[in-house]
Coordinates of C-alpha atoms and ligand atoms in Angstrom, one line a residue:
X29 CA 0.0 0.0 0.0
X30 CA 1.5 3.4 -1.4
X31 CA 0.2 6.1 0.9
X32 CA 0.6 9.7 -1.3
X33 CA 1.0 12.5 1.4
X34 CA 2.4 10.5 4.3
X35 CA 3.8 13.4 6.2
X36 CA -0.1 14.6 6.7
X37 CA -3.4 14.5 9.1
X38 CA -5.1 11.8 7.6
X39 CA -1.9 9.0 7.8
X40 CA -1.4 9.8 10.9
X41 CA -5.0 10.1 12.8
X42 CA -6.7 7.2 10.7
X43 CA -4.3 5.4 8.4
X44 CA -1.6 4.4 11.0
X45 CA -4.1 3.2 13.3
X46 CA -6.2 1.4 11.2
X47 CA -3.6 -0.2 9.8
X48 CA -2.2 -1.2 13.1
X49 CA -5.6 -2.8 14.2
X50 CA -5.5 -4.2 11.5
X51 CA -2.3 -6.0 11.6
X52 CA -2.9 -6.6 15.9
X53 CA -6.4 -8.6 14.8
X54 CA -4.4 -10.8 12.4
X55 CA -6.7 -9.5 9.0
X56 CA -3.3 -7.5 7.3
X57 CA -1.9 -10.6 4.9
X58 CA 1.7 -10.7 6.0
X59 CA 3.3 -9.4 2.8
X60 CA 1.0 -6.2 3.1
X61 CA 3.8 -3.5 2.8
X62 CA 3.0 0.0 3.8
X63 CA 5.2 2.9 1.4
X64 CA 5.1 6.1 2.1
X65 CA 5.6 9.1 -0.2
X66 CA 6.3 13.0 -0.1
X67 CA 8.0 16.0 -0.9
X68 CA 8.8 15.9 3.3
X69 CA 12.3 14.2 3.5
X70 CA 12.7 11.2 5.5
X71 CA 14.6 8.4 6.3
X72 CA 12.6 5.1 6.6
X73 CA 13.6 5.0 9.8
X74 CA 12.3 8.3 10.6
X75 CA 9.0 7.2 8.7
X76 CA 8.7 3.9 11.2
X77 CA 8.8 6.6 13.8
X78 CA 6.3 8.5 12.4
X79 CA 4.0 5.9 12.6
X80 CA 4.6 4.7 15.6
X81 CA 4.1 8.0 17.1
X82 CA 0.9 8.2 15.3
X83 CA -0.5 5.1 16.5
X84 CA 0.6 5.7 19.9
X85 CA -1.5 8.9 20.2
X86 CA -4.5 7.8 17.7
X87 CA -4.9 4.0 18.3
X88 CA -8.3 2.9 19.5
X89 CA -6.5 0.1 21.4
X90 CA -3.6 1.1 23.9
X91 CA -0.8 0.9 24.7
X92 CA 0.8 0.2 21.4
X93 CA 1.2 -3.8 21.1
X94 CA 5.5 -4.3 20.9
X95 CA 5.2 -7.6 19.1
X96 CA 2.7 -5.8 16.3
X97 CA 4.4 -3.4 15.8
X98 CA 7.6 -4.6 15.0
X99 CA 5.9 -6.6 12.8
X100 CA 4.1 -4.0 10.4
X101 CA 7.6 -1.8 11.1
X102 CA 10.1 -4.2 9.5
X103 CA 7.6 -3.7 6.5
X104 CA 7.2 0.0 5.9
X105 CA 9.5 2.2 4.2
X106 CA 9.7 5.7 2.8
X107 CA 10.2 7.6 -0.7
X108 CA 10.8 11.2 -0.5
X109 CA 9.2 12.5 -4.4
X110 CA 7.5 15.6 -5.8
X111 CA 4.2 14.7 -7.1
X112 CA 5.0 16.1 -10.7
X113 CA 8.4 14.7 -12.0
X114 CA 9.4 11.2 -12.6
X115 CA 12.5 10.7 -10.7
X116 CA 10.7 10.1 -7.2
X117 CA 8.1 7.5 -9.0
X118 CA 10.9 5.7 -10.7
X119 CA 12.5 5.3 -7.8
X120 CA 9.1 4.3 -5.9
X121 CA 8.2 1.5 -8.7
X122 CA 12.0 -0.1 -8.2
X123 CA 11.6 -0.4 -4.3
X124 CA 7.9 -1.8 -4.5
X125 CA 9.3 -4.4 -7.2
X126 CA 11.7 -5.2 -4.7
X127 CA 8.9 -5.9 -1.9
X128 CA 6.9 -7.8 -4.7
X129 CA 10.2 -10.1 -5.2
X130 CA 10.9 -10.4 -1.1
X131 CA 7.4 -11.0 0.2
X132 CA 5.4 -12.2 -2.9
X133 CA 2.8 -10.1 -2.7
X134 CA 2.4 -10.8 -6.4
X135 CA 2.3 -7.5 -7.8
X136 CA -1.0 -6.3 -5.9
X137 CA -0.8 -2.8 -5.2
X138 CA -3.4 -0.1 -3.5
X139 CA -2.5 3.7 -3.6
X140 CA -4.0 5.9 -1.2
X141 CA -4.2 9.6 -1.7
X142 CA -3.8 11.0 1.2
X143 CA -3.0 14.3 -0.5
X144 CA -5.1 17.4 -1.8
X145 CA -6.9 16.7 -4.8
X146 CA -4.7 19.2 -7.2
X147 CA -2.2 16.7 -6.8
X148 CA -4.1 14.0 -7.8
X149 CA -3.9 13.8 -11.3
X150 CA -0.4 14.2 -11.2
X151 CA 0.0 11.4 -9.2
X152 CA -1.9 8.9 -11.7
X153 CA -0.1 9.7 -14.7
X154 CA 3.4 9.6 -13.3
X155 CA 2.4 6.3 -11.4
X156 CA 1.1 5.2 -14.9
X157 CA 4.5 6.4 -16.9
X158 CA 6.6 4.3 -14.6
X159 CA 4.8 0.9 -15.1
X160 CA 3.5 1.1 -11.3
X161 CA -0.4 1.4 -12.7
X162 CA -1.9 -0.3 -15.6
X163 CA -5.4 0.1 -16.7
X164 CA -7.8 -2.8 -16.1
X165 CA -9.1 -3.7 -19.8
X166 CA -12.6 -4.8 -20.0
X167 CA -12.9 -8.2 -19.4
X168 CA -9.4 -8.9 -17.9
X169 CA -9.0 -10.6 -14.7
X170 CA -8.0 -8.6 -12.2
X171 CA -4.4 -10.2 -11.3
X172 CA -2.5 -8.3 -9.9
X173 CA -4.6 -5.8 -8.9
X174 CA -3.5 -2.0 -9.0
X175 CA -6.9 0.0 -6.6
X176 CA -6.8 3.5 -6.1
X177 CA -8.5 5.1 -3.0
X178 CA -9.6 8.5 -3.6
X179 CA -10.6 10.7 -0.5
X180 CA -13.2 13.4 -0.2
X181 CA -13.6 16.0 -1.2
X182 CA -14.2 14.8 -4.3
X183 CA -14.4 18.0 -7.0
X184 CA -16.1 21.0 -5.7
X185 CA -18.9 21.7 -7.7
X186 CA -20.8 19.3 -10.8
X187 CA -18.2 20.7 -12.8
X188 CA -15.0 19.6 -11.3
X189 CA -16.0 16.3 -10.3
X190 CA -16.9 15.4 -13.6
X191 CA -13.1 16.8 -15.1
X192 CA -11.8 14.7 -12.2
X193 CA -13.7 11.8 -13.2
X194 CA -13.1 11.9 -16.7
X195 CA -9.2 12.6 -15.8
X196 CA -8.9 9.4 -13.8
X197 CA -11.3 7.3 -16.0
X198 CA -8.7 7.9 -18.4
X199 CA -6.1 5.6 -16.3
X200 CA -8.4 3.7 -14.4
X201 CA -11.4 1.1 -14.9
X202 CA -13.8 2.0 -12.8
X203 CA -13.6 -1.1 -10.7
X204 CA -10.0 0.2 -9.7
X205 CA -11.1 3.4 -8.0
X206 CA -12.6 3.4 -4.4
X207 CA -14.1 6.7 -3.6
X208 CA -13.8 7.2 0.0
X209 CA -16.9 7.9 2.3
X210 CA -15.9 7.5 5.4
X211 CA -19.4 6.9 6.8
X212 CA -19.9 4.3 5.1
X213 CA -17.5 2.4 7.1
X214 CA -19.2 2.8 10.3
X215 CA -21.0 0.0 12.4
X216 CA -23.9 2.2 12.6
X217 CA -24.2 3.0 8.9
X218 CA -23.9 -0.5 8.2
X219 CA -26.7 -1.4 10.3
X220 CA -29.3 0.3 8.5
X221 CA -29.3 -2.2 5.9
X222 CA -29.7 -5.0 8.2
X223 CA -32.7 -3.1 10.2
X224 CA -34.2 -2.5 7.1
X225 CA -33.7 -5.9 5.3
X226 CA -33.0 -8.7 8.2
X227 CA -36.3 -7.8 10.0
X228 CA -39.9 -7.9 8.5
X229 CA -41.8 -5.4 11.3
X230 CA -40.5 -2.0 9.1
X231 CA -40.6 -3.0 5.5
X232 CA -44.5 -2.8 5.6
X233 CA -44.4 0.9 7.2
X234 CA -41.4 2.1 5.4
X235 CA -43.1 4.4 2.6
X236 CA -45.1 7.8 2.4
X237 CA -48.4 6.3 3.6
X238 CA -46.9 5.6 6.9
X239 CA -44.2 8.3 7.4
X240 CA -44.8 11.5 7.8
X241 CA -41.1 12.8 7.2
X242 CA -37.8 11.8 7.1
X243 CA -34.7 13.8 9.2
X244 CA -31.0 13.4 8.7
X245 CA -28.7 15.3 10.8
X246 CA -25.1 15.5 11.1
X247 CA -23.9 18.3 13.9
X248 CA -21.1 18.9 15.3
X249 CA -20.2 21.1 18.9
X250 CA -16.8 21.3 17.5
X251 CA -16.1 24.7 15.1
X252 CA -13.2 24.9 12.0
X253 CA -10.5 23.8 14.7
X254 CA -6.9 24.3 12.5
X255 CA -9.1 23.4 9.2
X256 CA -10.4 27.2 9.1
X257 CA -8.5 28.1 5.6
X258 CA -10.0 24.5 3.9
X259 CA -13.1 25.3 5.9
X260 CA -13.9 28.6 4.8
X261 CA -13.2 28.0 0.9
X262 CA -15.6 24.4 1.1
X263 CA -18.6 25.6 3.6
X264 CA -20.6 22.5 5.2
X265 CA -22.9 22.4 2.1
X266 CA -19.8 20.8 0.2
X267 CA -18.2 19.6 3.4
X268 CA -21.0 17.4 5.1
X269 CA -23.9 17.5 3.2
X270 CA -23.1 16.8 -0.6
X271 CA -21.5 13.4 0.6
X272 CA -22.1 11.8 4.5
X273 CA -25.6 13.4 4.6
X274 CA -27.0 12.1 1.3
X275 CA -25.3 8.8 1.8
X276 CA -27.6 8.2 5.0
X277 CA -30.7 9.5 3.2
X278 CA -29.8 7.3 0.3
X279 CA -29.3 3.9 2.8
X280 CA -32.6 4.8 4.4
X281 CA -34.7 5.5 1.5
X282 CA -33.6 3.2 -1.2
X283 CA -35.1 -0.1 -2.5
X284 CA -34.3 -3.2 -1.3
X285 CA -31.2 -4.3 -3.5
X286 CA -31.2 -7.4 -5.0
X287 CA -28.1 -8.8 -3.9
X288 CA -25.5 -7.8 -1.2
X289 CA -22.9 -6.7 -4.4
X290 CA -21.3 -3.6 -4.9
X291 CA -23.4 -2.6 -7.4
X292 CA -26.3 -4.0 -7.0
X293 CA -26.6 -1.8 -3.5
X294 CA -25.1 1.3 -5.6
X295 CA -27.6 1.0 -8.6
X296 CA -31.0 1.6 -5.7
X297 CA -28.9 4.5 -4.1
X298 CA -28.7 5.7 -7.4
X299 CA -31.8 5.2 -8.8
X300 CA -32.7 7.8 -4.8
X301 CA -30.5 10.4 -6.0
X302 CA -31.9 10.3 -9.3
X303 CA -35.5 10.8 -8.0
X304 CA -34.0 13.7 -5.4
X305 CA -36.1 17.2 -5.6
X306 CA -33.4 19.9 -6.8
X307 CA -34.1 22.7 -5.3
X308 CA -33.8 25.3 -7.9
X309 CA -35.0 28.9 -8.6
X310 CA -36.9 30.6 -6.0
X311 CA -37.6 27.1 -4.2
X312 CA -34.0 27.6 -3.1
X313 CA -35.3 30.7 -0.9
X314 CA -37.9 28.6 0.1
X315 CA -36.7 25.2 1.5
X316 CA -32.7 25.7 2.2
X317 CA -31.6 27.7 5.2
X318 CA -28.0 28.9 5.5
X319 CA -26.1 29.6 8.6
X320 CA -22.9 31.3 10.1
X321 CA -22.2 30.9 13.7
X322 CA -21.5 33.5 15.7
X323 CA -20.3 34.3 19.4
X324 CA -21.9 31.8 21.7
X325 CA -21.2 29.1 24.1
X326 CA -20.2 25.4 24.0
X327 CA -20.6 23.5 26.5
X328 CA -20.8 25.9 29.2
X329 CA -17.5 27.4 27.3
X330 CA -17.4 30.7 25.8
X331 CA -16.7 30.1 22.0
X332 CA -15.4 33.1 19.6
X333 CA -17.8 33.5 16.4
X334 CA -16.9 31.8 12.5
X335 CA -15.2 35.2 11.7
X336 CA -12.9 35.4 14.1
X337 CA -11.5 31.6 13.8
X338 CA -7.9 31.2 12.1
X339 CA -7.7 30.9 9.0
X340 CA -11.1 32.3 8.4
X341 CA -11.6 35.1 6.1
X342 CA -13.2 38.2 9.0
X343 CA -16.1 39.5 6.2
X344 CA -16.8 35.5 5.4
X345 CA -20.0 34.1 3.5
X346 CA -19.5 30.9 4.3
X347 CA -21.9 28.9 5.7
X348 CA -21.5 26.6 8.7
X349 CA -25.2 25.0 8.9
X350 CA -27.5 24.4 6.0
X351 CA -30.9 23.3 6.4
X352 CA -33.1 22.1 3.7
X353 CA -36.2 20.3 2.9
X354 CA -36.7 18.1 -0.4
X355 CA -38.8 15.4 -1.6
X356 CA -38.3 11.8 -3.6
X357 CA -40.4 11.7 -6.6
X358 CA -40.8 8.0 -6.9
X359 CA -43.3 5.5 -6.0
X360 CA -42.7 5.0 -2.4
X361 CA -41.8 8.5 -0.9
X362 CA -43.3 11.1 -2.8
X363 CA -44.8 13.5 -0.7
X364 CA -42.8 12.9 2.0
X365 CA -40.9 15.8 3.3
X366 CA -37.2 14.9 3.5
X367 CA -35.4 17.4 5.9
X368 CA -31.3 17.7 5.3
X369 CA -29.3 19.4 8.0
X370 CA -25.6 19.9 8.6
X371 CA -23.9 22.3 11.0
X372 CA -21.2 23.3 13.1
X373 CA -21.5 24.7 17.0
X374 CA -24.6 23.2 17.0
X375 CA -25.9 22.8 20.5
X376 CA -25.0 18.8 20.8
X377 CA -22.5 16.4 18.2
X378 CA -25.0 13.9 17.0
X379 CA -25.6 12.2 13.8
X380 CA -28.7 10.9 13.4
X381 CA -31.5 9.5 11.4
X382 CA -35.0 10.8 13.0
X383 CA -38.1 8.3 10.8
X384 CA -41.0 10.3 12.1
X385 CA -44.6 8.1 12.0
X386 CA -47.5 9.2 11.1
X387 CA -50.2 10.7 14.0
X388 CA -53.0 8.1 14.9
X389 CA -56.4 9.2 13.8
X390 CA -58.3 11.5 16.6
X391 CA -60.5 8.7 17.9
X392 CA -59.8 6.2 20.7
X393 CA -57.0 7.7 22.7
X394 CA -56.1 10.4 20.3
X395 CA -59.7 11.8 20.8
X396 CA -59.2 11.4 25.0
X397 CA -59.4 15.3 26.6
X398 CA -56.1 15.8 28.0
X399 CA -54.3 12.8 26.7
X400 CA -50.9 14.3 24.7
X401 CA -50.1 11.7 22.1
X402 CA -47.2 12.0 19.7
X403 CA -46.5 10.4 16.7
X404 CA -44.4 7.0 16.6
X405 CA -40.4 7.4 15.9
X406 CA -37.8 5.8 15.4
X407 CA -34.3 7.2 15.3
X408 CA -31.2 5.7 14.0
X409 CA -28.3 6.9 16.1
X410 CA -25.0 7.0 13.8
X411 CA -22.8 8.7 16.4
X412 CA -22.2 8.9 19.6
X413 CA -24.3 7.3 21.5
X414 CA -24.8 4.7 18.5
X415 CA -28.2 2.4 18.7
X416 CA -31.7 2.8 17.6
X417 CA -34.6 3.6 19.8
X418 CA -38.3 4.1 19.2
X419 CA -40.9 5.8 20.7
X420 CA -44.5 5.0 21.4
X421 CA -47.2 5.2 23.8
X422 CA -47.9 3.3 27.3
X423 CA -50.5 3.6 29.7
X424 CA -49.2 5.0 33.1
X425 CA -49.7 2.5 35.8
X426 CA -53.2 3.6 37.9
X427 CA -56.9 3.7 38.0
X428 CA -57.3 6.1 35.4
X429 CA -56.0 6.1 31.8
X430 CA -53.4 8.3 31.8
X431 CA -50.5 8.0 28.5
X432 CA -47.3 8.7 28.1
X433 CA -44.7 8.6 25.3
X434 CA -42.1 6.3 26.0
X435 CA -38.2 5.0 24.6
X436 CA -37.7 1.2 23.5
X437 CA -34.0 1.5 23.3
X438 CA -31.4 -0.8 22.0
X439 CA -27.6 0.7 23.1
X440 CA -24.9 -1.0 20.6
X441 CA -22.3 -0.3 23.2
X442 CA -24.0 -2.5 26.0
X443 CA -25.9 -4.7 23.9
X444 CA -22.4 -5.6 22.4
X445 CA -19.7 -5.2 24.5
X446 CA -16.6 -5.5 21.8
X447 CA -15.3 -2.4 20.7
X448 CA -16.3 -1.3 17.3
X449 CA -13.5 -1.3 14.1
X450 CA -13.0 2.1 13.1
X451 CA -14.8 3.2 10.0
X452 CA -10.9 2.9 7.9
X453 CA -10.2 -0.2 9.1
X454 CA -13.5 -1.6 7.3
X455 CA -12.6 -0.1 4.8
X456 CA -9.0 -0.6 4.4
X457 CA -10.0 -4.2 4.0
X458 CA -12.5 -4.1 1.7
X459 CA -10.0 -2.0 -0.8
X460 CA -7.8 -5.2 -0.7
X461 CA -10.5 -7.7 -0.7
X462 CA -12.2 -5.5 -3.9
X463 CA -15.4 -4.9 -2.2
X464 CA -16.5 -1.6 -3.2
X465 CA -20.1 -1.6 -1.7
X466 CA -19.2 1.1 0.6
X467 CA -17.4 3.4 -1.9
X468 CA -19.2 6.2 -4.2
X469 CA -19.9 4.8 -7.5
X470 CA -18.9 8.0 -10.3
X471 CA -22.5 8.1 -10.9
X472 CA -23.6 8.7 -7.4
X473 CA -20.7 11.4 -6.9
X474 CA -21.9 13.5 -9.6
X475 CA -25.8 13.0 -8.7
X476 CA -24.7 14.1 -5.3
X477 CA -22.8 17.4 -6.9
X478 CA -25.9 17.9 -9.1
X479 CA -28.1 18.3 -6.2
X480 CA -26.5 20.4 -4.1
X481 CA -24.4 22.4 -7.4
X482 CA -27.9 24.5 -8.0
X483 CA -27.6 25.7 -4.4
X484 CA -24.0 26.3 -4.5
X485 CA -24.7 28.9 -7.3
X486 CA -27.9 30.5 -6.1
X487 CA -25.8 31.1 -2.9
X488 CA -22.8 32.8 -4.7
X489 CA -24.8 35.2 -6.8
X490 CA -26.6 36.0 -3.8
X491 CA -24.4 37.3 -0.6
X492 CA -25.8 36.4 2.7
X493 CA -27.3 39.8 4.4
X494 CA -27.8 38.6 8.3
X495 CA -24.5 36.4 8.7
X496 CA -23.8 35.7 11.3
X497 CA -27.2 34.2 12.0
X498 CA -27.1 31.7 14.8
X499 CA -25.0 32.0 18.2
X500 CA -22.7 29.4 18.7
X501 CA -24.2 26.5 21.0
X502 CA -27.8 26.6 19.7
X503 CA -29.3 24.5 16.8
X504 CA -28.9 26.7 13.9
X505 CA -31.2 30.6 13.0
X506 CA -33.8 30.7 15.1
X507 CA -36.8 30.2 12.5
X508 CA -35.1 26.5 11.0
X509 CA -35.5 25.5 14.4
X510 CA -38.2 24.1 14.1
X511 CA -38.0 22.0 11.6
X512 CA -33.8 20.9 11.9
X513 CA -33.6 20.9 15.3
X514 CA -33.4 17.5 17.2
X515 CA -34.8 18.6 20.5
X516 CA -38.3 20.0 18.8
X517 CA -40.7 17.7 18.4
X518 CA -42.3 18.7 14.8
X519 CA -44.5 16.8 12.9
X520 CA -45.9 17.8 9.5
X521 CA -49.6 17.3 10.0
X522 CA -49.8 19.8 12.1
X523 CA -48.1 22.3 9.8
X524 CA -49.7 20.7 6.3
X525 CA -46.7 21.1 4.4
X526 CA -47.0 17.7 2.4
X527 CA -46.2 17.1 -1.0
X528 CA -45.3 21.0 -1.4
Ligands
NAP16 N1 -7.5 14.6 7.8 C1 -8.6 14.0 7.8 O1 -9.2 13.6 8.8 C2 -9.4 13.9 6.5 C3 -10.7 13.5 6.5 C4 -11.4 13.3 5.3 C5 -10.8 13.6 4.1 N2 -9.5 14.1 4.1 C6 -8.8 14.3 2.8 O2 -7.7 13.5 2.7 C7 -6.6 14.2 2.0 C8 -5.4 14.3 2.9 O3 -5.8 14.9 4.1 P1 -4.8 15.4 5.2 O4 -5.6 16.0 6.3 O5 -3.8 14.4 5.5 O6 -4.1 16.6 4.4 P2 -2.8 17.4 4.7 O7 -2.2 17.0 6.0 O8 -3.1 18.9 4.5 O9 -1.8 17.0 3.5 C9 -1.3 15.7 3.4 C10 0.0 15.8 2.7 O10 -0.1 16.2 1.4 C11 1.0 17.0 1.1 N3 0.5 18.4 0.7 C12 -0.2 19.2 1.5 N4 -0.5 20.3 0.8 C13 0.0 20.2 -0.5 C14 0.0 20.9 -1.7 N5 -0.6 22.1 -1.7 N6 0.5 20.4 -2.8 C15 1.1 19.2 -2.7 N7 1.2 18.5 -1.6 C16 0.6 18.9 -0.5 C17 1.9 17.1 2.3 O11 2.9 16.2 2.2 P3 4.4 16.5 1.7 O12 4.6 18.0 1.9 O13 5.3 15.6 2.4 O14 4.3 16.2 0.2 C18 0.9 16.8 3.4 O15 1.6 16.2 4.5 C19 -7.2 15.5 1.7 O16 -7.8 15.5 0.4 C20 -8.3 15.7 2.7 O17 -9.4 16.6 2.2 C21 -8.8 14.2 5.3

């Protein structure tokens, strides 16, 4: 495994450990080389350190295992390149036909870019001039294989993605090329498939007849951190939204796949995106909110407002919560409002899927003076706090008939007590087993871009005149509330929004 960018964040917070776990649970196959590569100069010795370092602050399991680690460290080494000239790649290809000689790992080779995506290209076609990456021809077995893992963000508008795509198409089968969605590789994420399809009870209630709207959220308490420069030219829109969000909604909302292949699941989550409302024209006015934190509190902590973090530009426009509701025009949502939210210094970190349930009809109990019943729901919990709980009514113990609205709960962490793989170690794996059901098809990328693209360039012709418009610490401008926030308990029937 080639890592691109070694020296950076992402090798050392996720790589490095996931690699380690890997190794420590006996999945790694012993001849699984790790290469790293950079314009940083290094010895491989000060590489091995590097890693070590990073596992030892960023490893889910502590302290750092001796035995493993001198394992995975007699197999890593280190090539100090620029990404655009040859010399460095040369010199790459002749040490990682070395390894292929030593440890017969038969020519099979995965290259990570853990780099910024204007280096990408780059990277391909000089990989590609020195012999390290061939092209998989239609039809051609797959021996050895030559994978490419791509990380978000992946373009920045419709535009970009599709030059990226048709640049890497050009070296690459698309069968080669993982797209990274890191969310996708969570225990949580995963589960949603098996609630849907391994149990009978929500199939029958899982359409527009019996829910009355659909919620994804992804907040964070957390603000730009040192990320304010990336932060500030991407916006949460492009950052959170155009990829993790829309790869819940799509889990949630698509049809059962036929098989558990790659792309059979990736042709139903296409065929959601596909069927996505755009908003467009003045609906974008009408059903997205944008948002820019300002001064608030965290926590119980004071927290300074967007403008004023590093990095960050003081007169900014960028947003740092978006809020938006849309529908999917197909057989078995439409009508259904689908709300989309995203934000930063929002009052709790939770991801979450909220399934809201119709209201019963206003006889029986519903009818009962005094009686406060609330619609059924059931809410996936992605992070923290992972599980799935719903909520119904009970009668309170006593003489009368009293109700209440009650929490069937089931916690993953104490229903399972093992410690969950981290999201790259699932997916590290699946790279070199060639399982690219929880990688972003090109086709779903650029659906994803086309939705949110429209609203991208509404926003920019259009400067925000009330940023910032949400204090740090709450859930987002005041009047979105409503509708994004987690802690209000909306429903749509009451409001009679449907289908608009
Ligand atoms: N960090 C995360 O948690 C995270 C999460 C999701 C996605 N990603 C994505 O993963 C990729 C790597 O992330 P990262 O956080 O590791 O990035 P990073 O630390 O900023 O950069 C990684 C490495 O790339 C090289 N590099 C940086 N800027 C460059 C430039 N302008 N031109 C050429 N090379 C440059 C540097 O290595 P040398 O100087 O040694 O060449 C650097 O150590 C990015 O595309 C990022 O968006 C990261």
């Amino acid at each position: 495994m080639v890592i691109f960018g070694a020296s950076g964040d992402l090798t050392q917070r996720k790589l490095a450990p996931a690699l380690y776990n890997l190794e420590k649970e006996g999945l790694l196959p012993q001849c699984t080389t790790i290469a790293g590569y950079g314009r940083t100069a290094m010895t491989d010795e000060a590489f091995r350190e590097h890693l070590r370092e990073s596992i030892s602050s960023f490893s889910r399991t502590q302290p750092i295992d001796k035995t493993v680690w001198a394992s995975l460290a007699k197999r890593a080494f280190y090539q100090k390149g620029e990404y655009d000239q040859r010399a460095g790649f040369t010199r790459l290809h002749q040490r990682v036909q070395a390894v292929d000689k030593r440890l017969t790992t038969k020519g099979n080779r995965v290259f990570y870019m853990a780099v910024p995506p204007t280096v990408v290209t780059p990277i391909l076609s000089n990989l590609s001039a020195v012999g390290s990456l061939a092209r998989r021809q239609p039809g051609e077995e797959e021996r050895p294989y030559h994978r490419v893992v791509f990380e978000k963000p992946f373009g920045h508008d419709l535009e970009s993605a599709r030059e990226l795509n048709n640049d890497i198409d050009r070296l690459l089968a698309e069968t080669q090329i993982f797209r990274m969605d890191h969310y996708l590789g969570k225990e949580t994420v995963q589960n949603i498939s098996v609630l849907r399809f391994a149990n009978s009870v929500f199939e029958h209630v899982w359409h527009a007849q019996s829910v009355d709207y659909i919620r994804v959220t992804v907040a964070e308490t957390i603000g730009v951190e040192d990320r304010g420069g990336y932060f500030d030219s991407t916006g949460i829109l492009r950052d959170i939204l155009q990829n993790h969000v829309l790869q819940l909604l799509t889990l949630v909302t698509m049809e059962p796949p036929s098989s558990l292949a790659a792309d059979a699941i990736r042709d139903e989550k296409v065929k959601v995106l596909r069927c996505l409302r755009r908003p467009e024209g003045d609906a974008i006015g009408r059903s997205v909110v944008r948002g820019q934190y300002g001064r608030g509190a965290v926590n119980q902590k004071d927290v300074r407002p967007y403008r004023e973090e590093k990095g960050v530009d003081p007169q900014s426009s960028t947003e740092t919560f978006v809020g938006l509701r849309t529908y999917i025009d197909n057989w078995r949502w439409a009508g259904t409002p689908i709300y989309l939210c995203a934000g930063k210094r929002l009052a709790r970190s939770l991801t979450e899927v909220a399934i809201q349930f119709k209201d019963v009809p206003a006889i029986l109990f519903g009818a009962m003076k005094g009686v406060e019943l609330r619609p059924n729901r059931l809410k996936l919990r992605i992070q923290p706090d992972e599980g799935v709980s719903l909520r119904f009514a009970s009668k309170v113990p006593g003489l009368g008939m009293e109700l209440k609205m009650v929490e069937m709960d089931f916690p993953y962490g104490s229903a399972f007590p093992a410690a969950s793989p981290e999201a790259y170690e699932r997916l590290l794996l699946d790279v070199m087993a060639g399982n690219s059901a929880l990688f972003t098809r090109r086709d779903e990328v650029e659906l994803e871009w086309e939705f949110v693209t429209p609203i991208l360039e509404a926003w920019a012709k259009e400067k925000p005149p009330d940023f910032p418009n949400y204090a740090a610490g709450t859930w987002g401008p005041v009047p979105s509330q409503e509708f994004f926030s987690p802690e209000t308990d909306y429903t749509e029937a009451a409001k009679g929004t449907k289908g608009r």
